[in-house]
Amino acid sequence: LDRLVFGNTATGEISVAGGKYLGRDVYVELISEGTQGVSTNVEWRPNNSTAIASRVGTTGDGKISIRWRRDFR
């Protein structure tokens, strides 16, 4: 386990999240959000400036996002 987070949901319930790096560029996380169910996050970083993340919940909702960043030094 590389990361463990305790928090509160918007409705005041306790949420618990735990994640593990499956290599240098892949991170998998399970999140329990009380009565809102469980969701899974997967993030892949093909390079230092790009991240592709997906999230799927037990209620059937899901999303995917692509993040790009650039340092201007």
PDB file of C-alpha atoms in Angstrom, residues 4 45 47 71:
ATOM      1  CA  LEU A   4      -3.925   5.593   2.548  1.00  0.00           C
ATOM      2  CA  ARG A  45       1.530   8.551 -16.871  1.00  0.00           C
ATOM      3  CA  ASN A  47       5.551  10.645 -19.768  1.00  0.00           C
ATOM      4  CA  ASP A  71       6.832  23.831 -16.599  1.00  0.00           C
TER       5      ASP A  71
END
